[in-house]
Amino acid sequence: MKKILPALAFMLLLVIPATILHAGAQTGQTYAITGAGSTLVFPLMDTWRVQYNSLHSNIHLNYQSIGSGAGIKLLEQKTVDFAASDAPLQPSDQQKAPGVLTLPESIGGITISYNLPGIDKGLKLTGPVIAQIFMGDITMWNDPAIASLNSGINLPAQKIEIAHRADGSGTTYAFTDYLSKVYPQWKTDVGQGKTVPWPVGTGAQGNAGVANIVKTTPYACGYVELAYAYQNNMTYAFVQNADGNAFVEPTIDSIAADAASANLPAADGDWSQVSIVNQPGSNSYPISTLTYVMIYKDLSQVNGETQDKSQEVINFLSWIIHDGQKFASPLLYVPLPDSIVKADEQGIAQIQFGGSTIPEFGPVAALVLAIAIVSIIAVSAKTGLKFAPKL
Amino acid sequence: METVKLKGGSPLFDKIFKIAAAIAATYILALITLIVFQLITGSYQIWTQEGISFLTGSDWNAVEGSESYGAAPYIVGTFVTAGLAMLIGVPISIGIAMFLSELAPKFLRSILSFVIELLAAVPSIIYGLWGMFIFRDYIRDWIEIPLNNVFGNNVWFFSGTPFGLDIFTASVVLAIMIIPTIASISREIMIAVPNSQREAAYMLGATKWEVFKMAVIPYSKSGLVGASILGLGRAVGETMAVTMLIGNATGPNAFPSSLFSPGQTMSSIIANEFAEASQGSLHMAALIGVGLILFIVAIAINIVAQLLVSRVLKAHQGAVLA
């Protein structure tokens, strides 16, 4: 009886590494690419996951939409292949995660949505007026500053109910970026960030929360991402462009026009000051933001990364900036203009594994390695049973 | 005399069993120590930077370069919403418990008790979504706007702009959430009152209300307080439902200026801002600091409640609290 136990333990010792290696060898061609971050980009990312898997059945994307900040945290801990964020890496993040490439992967636009009974979309607003509304300096809908821009519209003498994001968010980052640029007093009094000290208004969770407040509250006004505004049939303002010669409706085209005019750094450069708001062009809608994929230039430092998996990650990223872009418009994301696709291509070309280019490391090699390790264990176990427990 | 023969019993097994049990028990202590340790080290930065003004200040600015944090509005907001929820919830809960233990016919008792336990298990996000999409409209149109129209200019706590997402809505939904907890514990405590007490009162010719007043209440008083405080504990820590309903103001605006003004609680500001706060920043330290305050408040509330409940149960031998 007592001799069975060590024998069993010995067998287990043989079986365990063999199974693990066997499983590893068998799934050698299947890869799970992990990403985490932005909730804004999740619907698009999820479409990419499904579409890419239908093209390459061995690649599974696991993207967790846990928020941009949380995604960057996981990138710093090196537990995901890439992070997706609505805001660029800040200097403090760059220190914690050196050697990260920033690759814009889609563009989002932000609408000023309102609920004015009897008034359709197209209320005209300028940047400074929007800033004053969200600062609480303009409190009534029939304020002369709004009325003078909208002759012919009968504005109600009602208080403006402000709705803003309560959770930290890339949408807030881009919106306050715009307000800081067009109205200096906003920059000094409130500032720019994912969470800012709002002087007035009610906070809600997510774009859906703000959209809900604006939809259900007469005389409410809030900033809502383009897709949410379209899907909820909201009325939104036309905003004066940077040139100051037109009021532009937020559409996929007008937002793309804005992004195409922006000057961007190289993928491994400092993106913390990057902003595509308020770009020139008569048809540029001024409130827009890039969303980014962030990935280590040297993928070998990511936990669990292998050379051939890195290759698959690169293939995937290359697909999303090219073929993947055609899935953006139906979901009301703005496809990347050619200039940004070119910049991304150069960025992706820099990705390496352990400082070397990435050679093939096929499943056959894994199988050979597995057999070698198993036989070493088997031989060493047969010659001396000393490491088996004595009971 | 009979002896029991145990199969396989050995001193070694006994030893292993003891060690295993000790490890299991240590786990709880280790966990709480780790939580405290993490909360203190995580928030260390904010205490050195802001000092006592983190407790008393009302600034909340997470913009890099002009950061400044004070948790006072959220501490106040937590106690105001929890207090209002208690004000609404406790009388109703005690009423439910009274009905179940003294008045209800037998078949109703078990059904109602079961339903109450069931309600206590409804996840808070359900209450939050219901509150935000359905209840909010009714509370705004039927309660807040009429009250505001009648009293708004004269009584400060009905002033402001009724919006439906404010301290009042959050408190009412909180009350709905804590009623099952308080009611079910109160019922247990009232059932634990010895029947001899009731019989004695009936013998003196007391009516049902008088029995309740003379026999049940004096016996269960401190237990009922304990049950209410357990409800308070839930109200203080409640996160998702409150976050969705309270309006999430920050900074000095978050001080509750009226029933109909948006506010913020300690748990809701953590829920709102934690995911996007960057690791190791002062913002993160401030949020963990708020967590530490919340932890201390929750522990204090629970200790008081446990003391009160256990006192009443000890006083009446044979009473069993589920």
XYZ file of C-alpha atoms in Angstrom:
713
model
C 0.000 0.000 0.000
C 2.667 2.442 1.023
C 4.674 1.810 -2.105
C 1.818 2.904 -4.341
C 2.005 6.508 -3.203
C 5.548 7.252 -4.306
C 4.845 5.408 -7.523
C 1.779 7.534 -8.137
C 3.694 10.679 -7.349
C 6.392 9.592 -9.754
C 3.832 9.039 -12.491
C 2.312 12.431 -11.863
C 5.735 14.002 -12.169
C 6.070 12.406 -15.552
C 2.575 13.223 -16.723
C 2.280 16.872 -15.708
C 5.122 18.399 -17.754
C 4.245 16.114 -20.652
C 0.627 17.317 -20.707
C 1.557 20.954 -20.380
C 4.108 20.766 -23.128
C 1.831 18.689 -25.261
C -0.977 21.223 -24.863
C 1.490 23.981 -25.661
C 2.658 22.161 -28.735
C -0.822 21.390 -29.918
C -2.107 24.965 -29.537
C 1.126 26.250 -30.982
C -0.704 27.842 -33.879
C -3.454 29.434 -31.790
C -2.786 32.780 -30.160
C -4.744 34.918 -27.756
C -3.907 38.583 -28.235
C -4.771 40.548 -25.112
C -5.699 44.199 -24.964
C -7.367 46.451 -22.431
C -8.483 50.025 -22.017
C -10.860 52.496 -23.600
C -14.577 51.889 -23.369
C -15.107 54.430 -26.152
C -13.453 52.193 -28.710
C -14.954 48.923 -27.466
C -17.742 48.511 -30.077
C -15.203 48.956 -32.870
C -12.636 46.713 -31.174
C -15.264 44.029 -30.729
C -16.136 44.167 -34.429
C -12.444 43.854 -35.245
C -12.232 40.847 -32.949
C -15.024 39.046 -34.779
C -13.931 40.042 -38.284
C -10.264 39.234 -37.725
C -11.149 35.877 -36.210
C -13.233 35.012 -39.262
C -10.170 35.701 -41.420
C -7.633 34.067 -39.087
C -9.414 31.437 -37.026
C -6.309 30.795 -34.906
C -6.150 34.351 -33.563
C -8.387 35.255 -30.670
C -8.495 38.816 -29.419
C -9.355 39.285 -25.775
C -10.109 42.972 -25.276
C -11.305 44.196 -21.911
C -12.985 47.600 -21.919
C -12.009 48.603 -18.402
C -11.262 52.267 -19.065
C -8.257 53.998 -20.622
C -6.465 54.636 -17.340
C -6.866 51.039 -16.209
C -5.649 49.843 -19.614
C -2.493 51.943 -19.269
C -1.998 50.490 -15.779
C -2.022 46.979 -17.246
C 0.399 48.090 -19.949
C 2.753 49.402 -17.263
C 2.470 46.043 -15.475
C 3.231 44.360 -18.817
C 0.319 41.971 -18.582
C -1.381 42.893 -21.873
C -0.090 42.991 -25.433
C -1.524 46.426 -26.025
C -3.586 49.121 -24.316
C -6.195 51.310 -25.969
C -6.643 54.832 -24.676
C -8.590 57.953 -25.538
C -5.868 60.176 -24.148
C -2.140 60.114 -24.940
C 0.420 58.984 -22.351
C 1.196 61.755 -19.875
C 4.808 62.422 -18.856
C 4.298 60.543 -15.580
C 3.084 57.485 -17.521
C 5.933 57.730 -19.991
C 8.401 57.368 -17.126
C 6.669 54.247 -15.863
C 6.421 52.664 -19.288
C 9.397 53.727 -21.382
C 9.613 52.591 -24.989
C 5.917 52.630 -25.715
C 4.694 53.325 -29.238
C 1.558 55.393 -29.704
C -0.519 54.410 -32.722
C -3.760 56.283 -33.485
C -6.350 53.681 -34.446
C -9.600 55.608 -34.780
C -11.064 59.064 -34.391
C -13.955 60.164 -32.264
C -16.027 63.327 -32.432
C -17.831 65.024 -29.591
C -21.180 66.722 -30.035
C -22.759 69.448 -27.947
C -26.171 67.831 -27.531
C -29.177 69.638 -26.150
C -32.835 69.125 -25.417
C -34.813 72.187 -26.487
C -38.458 71.299 -27.131
C -39.422 72.489 -30.600
C -35.889 73.276 -31.718
C -34.143 70.898 -34.133
C -30.422 70.188 -34.483
C -28.231 72.966 -35.756
C -28.180 75.558 -33.009
C -25.055 77.584 -33.797
C -22.425 77.892 -31.081
C -18.863 79.165 -30.893
C -16.114 77.756 -28.701
C -16.114 80.621 -26.179
C -19.905 80.427 -25.846
C -19.720 76.671 -25.154
C -16.997 77.309 -22.565
C -19.088 79.970 -20.845
C -22.132 77.671 -20.781
C -20.128 74.879 -19.117
C -18.547 77.359 -16.685
C -21.925 78.628 -15.572
C -21.326 82.145 -16.916
C -24.114 81.760 -19.465
C -27.053 80.331 -17.580
C -30.103 81.019 -19.773
C -30.895 79.677 -23.219
C -31.989 83.129 -24.410
C -28.728 84.751 -23.313
C -27.719 87.438 -25.848
C -24.482 85.554 -26.597
C -26.451 82.547 -27.868
C -29.305 84.561 -29.378
C -26.980 86.737 -31.482
C -25.569 83.609 -33.164
C -29.024 82.201 -33.834
C -31.231 84.913 -35.243
C -34.513 83.415 -36.351
C -34.617 80.770 -33.620
C -36.957 81.514 -30.767
C -34.857 80.562 -27.732
C -36.739 79.840 -24.496
C -36.153 81.876 -21.343
C -35.136 78.757 -19.437
C -32.165 77.809 -17.314
C -29.547 75.610 -19.022
C -29.213 72.281 -17.204
C -25.642 71.092 -17.654
C -24.809 67.402 -17.792
C -21.210 66.211 -17.773
C -19.264 63.033 -17.227
C -18.714 61.969 -13.627
C -16.273 59.186 -14.406
C -12.784 59.904 -15.633
C -12.951 59.776 -19.396
C -11.150 60.417 -22.646
C -14.243 62.217 -23.912
C -13.843 64.737 -21.095
C -10.140 64.982 -21.888
C -10.830 65.947 -25.510
C -13.702 68.276 -24.676
C -11.731 70.200 -22.041
C -8.770 70.216 -24.428
C -10.967 72.062 -26.923
C -12.356 74.494 -24.350
C -8.862 75.261 -23.026
C -7.681 76.060 -26.541
C -10.553 78.348 -27.504
C -11.220 80.080 -24.192
C -8.119 80.882 -22.103
C -10.146 81.485 -18.966
C -11.260 77.832 -19.076
C -7.625 76.753 -18.955
C -6.878 78.827 -15.871
C -10.135 78.261 -13.985
C -10.966 74.651 -14.810
C -8.186 73.085 -16.843
C -7.826 70.044 -19.021
C -7.960 66.410 -17.980
C -9.927 63.192 -17.775
C -11.467 64.460 -14.549
C -11.861 68.193 -14.074
C -13.453 70.279 -11.311
C -16.740 71.155 -13.019
C -18.086 74.494 -11.823
C -21.730 73.554 -12.528
C -23.926 70.681 -13.576
C -24.883 67.108 -12.879
C -22.482 64.228 -13.408
C -23.419 60.938 -15.046
C -21.628 57.686 -15.862
C -20.427 57.265 -19.374
C -21.658 58.704 -22.648
C -24.843 56.706 -22.163
C -25.482 58.391 -18.811
C -25.015 61.915 -20.157
C -27.118 61.065 -23.225
C -29.853 59.783 -20.916
C -29.927 62.988 -18.882
C -30.019 65.215 -21.948
C -32.701 63.099 -23.616
C -34.996 63.058 -20.617
C -34.512 66.557 -19.235
C -35.947 69.555 -21.071
C -33.452 72.446 -21.458
C -30.501 70.165 -20.697
C -27.178 70.401 -22.495
C -24.215 68.029 -22.432
C -21.271 66.749 -24.432
C -21.800 63.348 -25.981
C -19.674 61.248 -28.294
C -20.877 61.265 -31.912
C -22.037 57.641 -32.041
C -24.193 58.051 -28.945
C -25.714 61.274 -30.243
C -26.635 59.653 -33.577
C -27.922 56.428 -32.059
C -30.106 58.254 -29.572
C -31.476 60.669 -32.206
C -30.268 63.621 -30.205
C -30.262 67.211 -31.352
C -26.803 68.740 -31.421
C -25.176 72.054 -32.148
C -23.175 73.120 -35.210
C -19.892 74.496 -33.920
C -17.849 77.297 -35.428
C -14.675 76.049 -37.134
C -11.173 77.236 -36.323
C -11.098 79.484 -39.372
C -14.146 81.254 -37.981
C -15.966 81.303 -41.288
C -18.559 78.545 -40.871
C -20.612 76.589 -38.383
C -19.873 72.924 -39.031
C -22.188 69.994 -38.399
C -20.493 67.063 -36.640
C -20.345 64.262 -39.219
C -17.841 61.534 -40.000
C -16.502 63.619 -42.889
C -16.157 66.890 -41.016
C -14.351 65.176 -38.146
C -11.997 63.336 -40.517
C -11.236 66.663 -42.188
C -10.193 68.054 -38.821
C -7.949 65.086 -38.023
C -6.255 65.102 -41.443
C -4.976 68.640 -40.877
C -3.264 67.829 -37.607
C 0.510 67.566 -37.170
C 1.467 64.405 -35.309
C 4.772 63.262 -33.773
C 6.459 59.943 -34.609
C 5.033 56.827 -32.965
C 7.826 56.678 -30.373
C 7.756 60.433 -29.738
C 6.130 62.457 -26.972
C 2.388 62.518 -27.578
C 1.371 64.136 -24.307
C 0.720 67.498 -25.966
C -0.986 66.071 -29.051
C -4.351 67.482 -29.817
C -6.395 67.483 -32.980
C -9.041 69.919 -31.800
C -9.705 73.159 -33.636
C -7.682 72.389 -36.772
C -7.877 74.650 -39.829
C -10.140 73.949 -42.784
C -13.542 75.368 -43.607
C -15.209 71.944 -43.218
C -13.358 70.854 -40.057
C -15.546 70.102 -37.060
C -13.390 71.342 -34.198
C -14.125 68.975 -31.272
C -12.506 65.651 -32.038
C -10.018 63.253 -30.537
C -7.748 60.430 -31.573
C -7.972 57.120 -29.793
C -4.760 55.198 -29.542
C -3.315 51.736 -29.351
C -0.261 51.687 -27.116
C 2.268 48.908 -27.389
C 5.856 48.284 -26.309
C 8.442 48.754 -28.998
C 10.221 45.686 -27.639
C 7.497 43.121 -27.068
C 9.817 40.641 -25.325
C 9.302 42.462 -22.004
C 5.578 41.669 -21.979
C 4.677 38.700 -19.773
C 4.069 35.520 -21.712
C 5.120 36.965 -25.034
C 6.743 34.706 -27.612
C 8.357 35.580 -30.870
C 5.693 34.113 -33.092
C 2.941 35.630 -30.989
C 4.581 39.051 -31.462
C 4.354 38.469 -35.187
C 0.627 37.827 -34.876
C 0.175 40.984 -32.786
C 1.932 42.974 -35.490
C -0.207 41.380 -38.207
C -3.328 42.262 -36.275
C -2.332 45.900 -35.727
C -1.442 46.237 -39.368
C -4.859 44.846 -40.318
C -6.809 47.249 -38.097
C -5.192 50.360 -39.565
C -5.767 49.142 -43.141
C -8.639 46.729 -43.830
C -10.087 47.148 -40.363
C -10.868 50.806 -40.990
C -13.770 49.926 -43.256
C -15.704 48.718 -40.208
C -15.409 52.128 -38.542
C -17.986 54.207 -40.441
C -20.961 51.845 -39.960
C -20.318 52.103 -36.220
C -20.014 55.908 -36.463
C -16.295 55.954 -35.810
C -14.247 58.114 -38.111
C -11.838 56.138 -40.330
C -8.187 57.210 -40.234
C -7.091 59.595 -42.994
C -4.175 58.410 -45.162
C -1.648 60.631 -43.413
C -2.242 58.916 -40.088
C -2.251 55.416 -41.648
C 1.224 56.172 -43.065
C 2.481 57.284 -39.665
C 1.071 54.123 -38.085
C 2.810 51.925 -40.660
C 6.140 53.459 -39.694
C 5.329 52.913 -36.013
C 4.382 49.251 -36.462
C 7.601 48.654 -38.408
C 9.534 49.542 -35.233
C 8.036 46.761 -33.127
C 10.624 44.137 -32.216
C 11.078 41.096 -30.062
C 14.183 41.172 -27.879
C 15.969 43.581 -30.169
C 15.871 41.231 -33.147
C 13.560 40.843 -36.061
C 11.081 38.092 -35.629
C 12.006 34.701 -37.142
C 9.652 31.754 -37.482
C 9.398 29.557 -34.435
C 7.000 26.889 -35.539
C 4.986 24.319 -33.648
C 7.414 21.597 -34.772
C 10.178 23.225 -32.752
C 7.901 23.374 -29.740
C 7.104 19.680 -30.100
C 10.782 18.740 -30.312
C 11.503 20.814 -27.227
C 8.621 19.168 -25.400
C 9.844 15.658 -26.202
C 13.360 16.588 -25.161
C 12.243 17.916 -21.777
C 9.991 14.928 -21.101
C 12.751 12.472 -21.896
C 15.186 14.314 -19.637
C 12.699 14.135 -16.792
C 11.950 10.481 -17.506
C 15.599 9.495 -17.554
C 16.510 11.382 -14.423
C 13.501 9.922 -12.646
C 14.342 6.372 -13.617
C 17.931 6.539 -12.496
C 17.206 7.844 -9.034
C 13.841 7.958 -7.289
C 15.219 10.202 -4.559
C 13.019 13.190 -5.244
C 9.839 11.129 -4.905
C 8.313 11.734 -1.461
C 8.916 9.096 1.188
C 5.826 8.493 3.264
C -19.876 2.135 29.855
C -19.565 2.356 26.137
C -16.495 3.358 24.234
C -16.450 4.764 20.773
C -13.958 3.333 18.391
C -12.720 5.875 15.892
C -11.319 4.638 12.643
C -8.176 6.233 11.363
C -7.878 8.706 14.233
C -4.258 9.552 14.877
C -2.371 12.313 16.678
C -0.824 13.297 13.381
C -4.184 13.830 11.709
C -5.330 15.826 14.706
C -2.309 18.049 14.387
C -2.872 18.606 10.690
C -6.493 19.433 11.338
C -5.526 21.968 13.966
C -3.012 23.621 11.710
C -5.462 23.748 8.804
C -8.130 25.345 10.961
C -5.625 27.854 12.305
C -4.564 28.769 8.789
C -8.170 29.299 7.768
C -8.709 31.588 10.726
C -5.488 33.487 10.125
C -6.641 34.178 6.594
C -9.314 36.583 7.840
C -6.878 38.460 10.038
C -4.256 38.543 7.339
C -6.779 39.872 4.857
C -7.899 42.734 7.068
C -4.295 43.589 7.935
C -3.412 43.663 4.255
C -6.371 45.904 3.458
C -5.403 48.365 6.177
C -1.765 48.219 5.122
C -2.652 48.866 1.483
C -5.025 51.701 2.327
C -2.430 53.409 4.502
C 0.539 53.011 2.167
C -1.605 53.850 -0.868
C -2.894 57.060 0.653
C 0.325 58.044 2.460
C 1.152 60.623 -0.215
C -2.133 62.517 0.227
C -1.787 62.759 4.010
C 1.711 64.190 3.776
C 0.678 66.583 1.022
C -2.700 67.791 2.295
C -2.540 66.874 5.975
C -5.685 67.497 7.949
C -7.100 69.660 5.172
C -7.787 66.442 3.269
C -10.503 65.838 5.853
C -11.764 69.397 6.061
C -11.095 70.832 2.613
C -13.550 70.873 -0.262
C -11.309 71.371 -3.305
C -11.220 68.476 -5.721
C -9.022 69.197 -8.688
C -7.394 66.341 -10.572
C -5.962 68.449 -13.386
C -2.227 67.764 -13.516
C -0.335 70.775 -12.248
C -3.088 72.268 -10.079
C -3.967 69.233 -8.000
C -5.694 69.752 -4.693
C -7.929 67.403 -2.771
C -10.356 67.656 0.124
C -12.811 64.936 1.053
C -15.165 66.887 3.307
C -18.075 67.195 0.826
C -18.087 63.449 0.253
C -17.950 62.617 3.959
C -20.889 64.971 4.497
C -22.676 63.568 1.444
C -22.275 60.025 2.724
C -23.772 60.827 6.109
C -26.582 62.961 4.688
C -27.770 60.309 2.209
C -27.369 57.487 4.704
C -29.141 59.533 7.395
C -32.060 60.388 5.117
C -32.303 56.755 4.051
C -32.477 55.749 7.736
C -35.143 58.370 8.404
C -37.320 56.889 5.658
C -36.337 53.258 5.962
C -36.264 52.509 9.686
C -39.934 53.282 10.536
C -41.106 51.238 7.548
C -38.795 48.357 8.445
C -39.933 48.279 12.053
C -43.520 48.346 10.811
C -42.834 45.346 8.589
C -41.119 43.482 11.411
C -43.976 44.305 13.790
C -46.545 43.002 11.329
C -44.586 39.832 10.690
C -43.885 38.977 14.309
C -47.089 40.088 15.997
C -49.972 40.539 13.597
C -49.625 38.510 10.434
C -51.494 35.223 10.079
C -49.189 32.207 10.134
C -49.246 31.423 6.402
C -48.397 35.013 5.499
C -45.431 35.132 7.863
C -43.306 32.600 6.093
C -44.189 33.887 2.627
C -43.469 37.524 3.493
C -40.285 36.677 5.361
C -39.082 34.765 2.329
C -39.886 37.676 0.014
C -38.018 40.095 2.258
C -34.922 37.893 2.296
C -35.224 37.731 -1.465
C -35.341 41.510 -1.775
C -32.233 41.800 0.378
C -30.408 39.767 -2.255
C -31.286 41.984 -5.242
C -28.021 43.416 -6.611
C -27.627 47.148 -6.147
C -27.055 47.801 -9.861
C -30.656 46.702 -10.453
C -31.895 49.310 -8.001
C -29.591 51.844 -9.635
C -30.806 51.227 -13.183
C -34.418 51.155 -12.090
C -33.899 54.378 -10.163
C -32.192 56.103 -13.055
C -34.484 55.104 -15.909
C -37.889 54.780 -14.230
C -38.129 55.980 -10.661
C -36.283 59.235 -11.314
C -39.004 60.589 -13.622
C -41.776 59.890 -11.125
C -39.874 61.331 -8.203
C -39.063 64.467 -10.190
C -42.535 65.080 -11.619
C -44.676 63.966 -8.690
C -42.628 64.886 -5.630
C -39.755 67.229 -6.352
C -41.363 69.708 -8.733
C -44.572 70.155 -6.664
C -42.558 70.541 -3.444
C -40.211 72.963 -5.118
C -43.105 75.004 -6.518
C -44.805 75.292 -3.140
C -41.880 75.660 -0.741
C -38.889 76.297 -3.000
C -38.505 79.978 -2.230
C -38.986 79.746 1.511
C -37.637 76.424 2.753
C -33.997 75.912 1.892
C -34.061 72.151 1.641
C -36.735 72.225 -1.057
C -34.885 74.859 -3.080
C -32.704 74.285 -6.108
C -33.681 72.915 -9.484
C -35.453 69.563 -9.302
C -33.586 67.294 -11.644
C -34.319 63.804 -10.410
C -30.644 62.954 -9.990
C -29.891 64.339 -6.577
C -29.512 63.642 -2.891
C -33.244 63.088 -2.434
C -33.579 60.397 -5.112
C -30.421 58.665 -3.945
C -31.670 58.634 -0.344
C -35.099 57.259 -1.256
C -33.606 54.435 -3.311
C -31.098 53.762 -0.523
C -34.009 53.510 1.902
C -35.700 50.974 -0.371
C -32.464 49.003 -0.422
C -31.892 48.895 3.331
C -35.494 48.098 4.299
C -35.156 44.332 3.669
C -31.963 44.150 5.734
C -33.373 46.018 8.711
C -36.800 44.375 8.510
C -35.533 40.817 8.493
C -33.154 41.314 11.429
C -35.790 43.256 13.385
C -38.247 40.426 12.835
C -35.772 37.897 14.249
C -35.231 40.092 17.265
C -38.940 40.585 17.917
C -39.591 36.872 17.583
C -36.858 36.333 20.164
C -38.900 38.183 22.780
C -40.153 35.444 25.183
C -43.839 34.675 24.814
C -44.261 34.879 28.562
C -43.811 38.633 28.223
C -46.633 38.885 25.723
C -48.866 36.576 27.725
C -48.311 38.632 30.839
C -49.317 41.783 29.024
C -52.399 40.153 27.502
C -53.348 38.935 30.963
C -53.433 42.520 32.124
C -55.960 43.233 29.369
C -53.590 44.968 26.983
C -54.548 45.534 23.342
C -52.235 44.393 20.531
C -50.582 47.826 20.355
C -50.172 47.942 24.112
C -48.578 44.494 24.102
C -46.177 45.700 21.499
C -45.426 48.850 23.448
C -45.164 47.207 26.893
C -43.649 43.825 26.150
C -41.978 43.684 22.759
C -40.365 47.111 22.402
C -38.628 47.260 25.790
C -37.173 43.817 25.250
C -35.983 44.343 21.733
C -35.035 48.019 21.872
C -31.284 47.777 21.660
C -31.535 44.953 19.143
C -33.664 47.128 16.893
C -31.092 49.894 17.154
C -28.452 47.358 16.198
C -30.483 46.187 13.214
C -30.920 49.768 12.065
C -27.213 50.397 12.366
C -26.504 47.335 10.225
C -28.793 48.963 7.654
C -26.830 52.176 8.088
C -23.675 50.210 7.362
C -25.136 49.083 4.061
C -26.303 52.607 3.231
C -22.883 54.099 3.951
C -21.021 51.599 1.801
C -23.529 51.394 -1.043
C -21.852 52.335 -4.294
C -23.398 51.617 -7.650
C -26.988 52.653 -7.037
C -25.861 55.875 -5.359
C -23.357 56.663 -8.084
C -26.064 56.396 -10.704
C -28.538 58.580 -8.846
C -26.760 61.208 -6.801
C -25.726 63.561 -9.598
C -21.993 63.307 -8.907
C -21.022 66.881 -8.201
C -17.414 67.446 -7.155
C -15.586 70.041 -5.116
C -17.497 72.660 -3.108
C -20.584 72.022 -5.286
C -20.852 68.569 -3.764
C -21.807 69.980 -0.345
C -25.524 69.242 -0.167
C -27.119 72.680 -0.425
C -30.654 71.324 -0.607
C -32.486 68.031 -1.017
C -32.639 68.636 -4.741
C -28.991 69.447 -5.359
C -26.545 66.920 -6.799
C -24.050 65.522 -4.306
C -21.403 62.847 -4.002
C -20.565 60.143 -1.483
C -17.225 58.615 -0.578
C -17.973 55.369 -2.370
C -19.366 57.086 -5.467
C -16.331 59.295 -6.020
C -14.101 56.232 -5.797
C -16.311 54.375 -8.268
C -16.321 57.344 -10.627
C -12.679 58.239 -10.732
C -10.616 55.210 -9.747
C -10.455 53.519 -13.147
C -8.997 56.560 -14.892
C -6.703 57.820 -12.136
C -3.123 57.118 -13.111
C -1.080 54.762 -10.986
C 1.000 56.386 -8.258
C -0.465 59.839 -8.836
C -1.730 62.140 -6.107
C -5.224 61.638 -7.513
C -4.945 57.900 -6.867
C -3.628 58.533 -3.352
C -6.554 60.856 -2.673
C -9.060 58.224 -3.796
C -7.407 55.566 -1.637
C -7.439 58.086 1.217
C -11.198 58.423 0.776
C -11.327 54.630 0.871
C -9.460 54.632 4.181
C -11.932 57.081 5.708
C -14.821 54.968 4.421
C -13.206 51.838 5.862
C -12.852 53.406 9.298
C -16.450 54.662 9.241
C -17.753 51.255 8.159
C -15.798 49.431 10.859
C -17.025 51.809 13.550
C -20.631 51.369 12.448
C -20.368 47.594 12.348
C -18.727 47.328 15.755
C -21.474 49.413 17.353
C -24.167 47.380 15.613
C -22.674 44.030 16.590
C -22.337 45.121 20.203
C -25.977 46.181 20.385
C -27.357 43.107 18.614
C -25.296 40.670 20.639
C -26.302 42.373 23.872
C -29.996 41.888 23.245
C -29.522 38.316 22.096
C -27.429 37.454 25.133
C -30.039 38.977 27.401
C -32.625 36.508 26.157
C -31.245 33.025 26.414
C -32.436 30.692 23.725
C -32.960 33.438 21.221
C -31.286 32.628 17.959
C -30.308 35.110 15.340
C -30.052 33.481 11.973
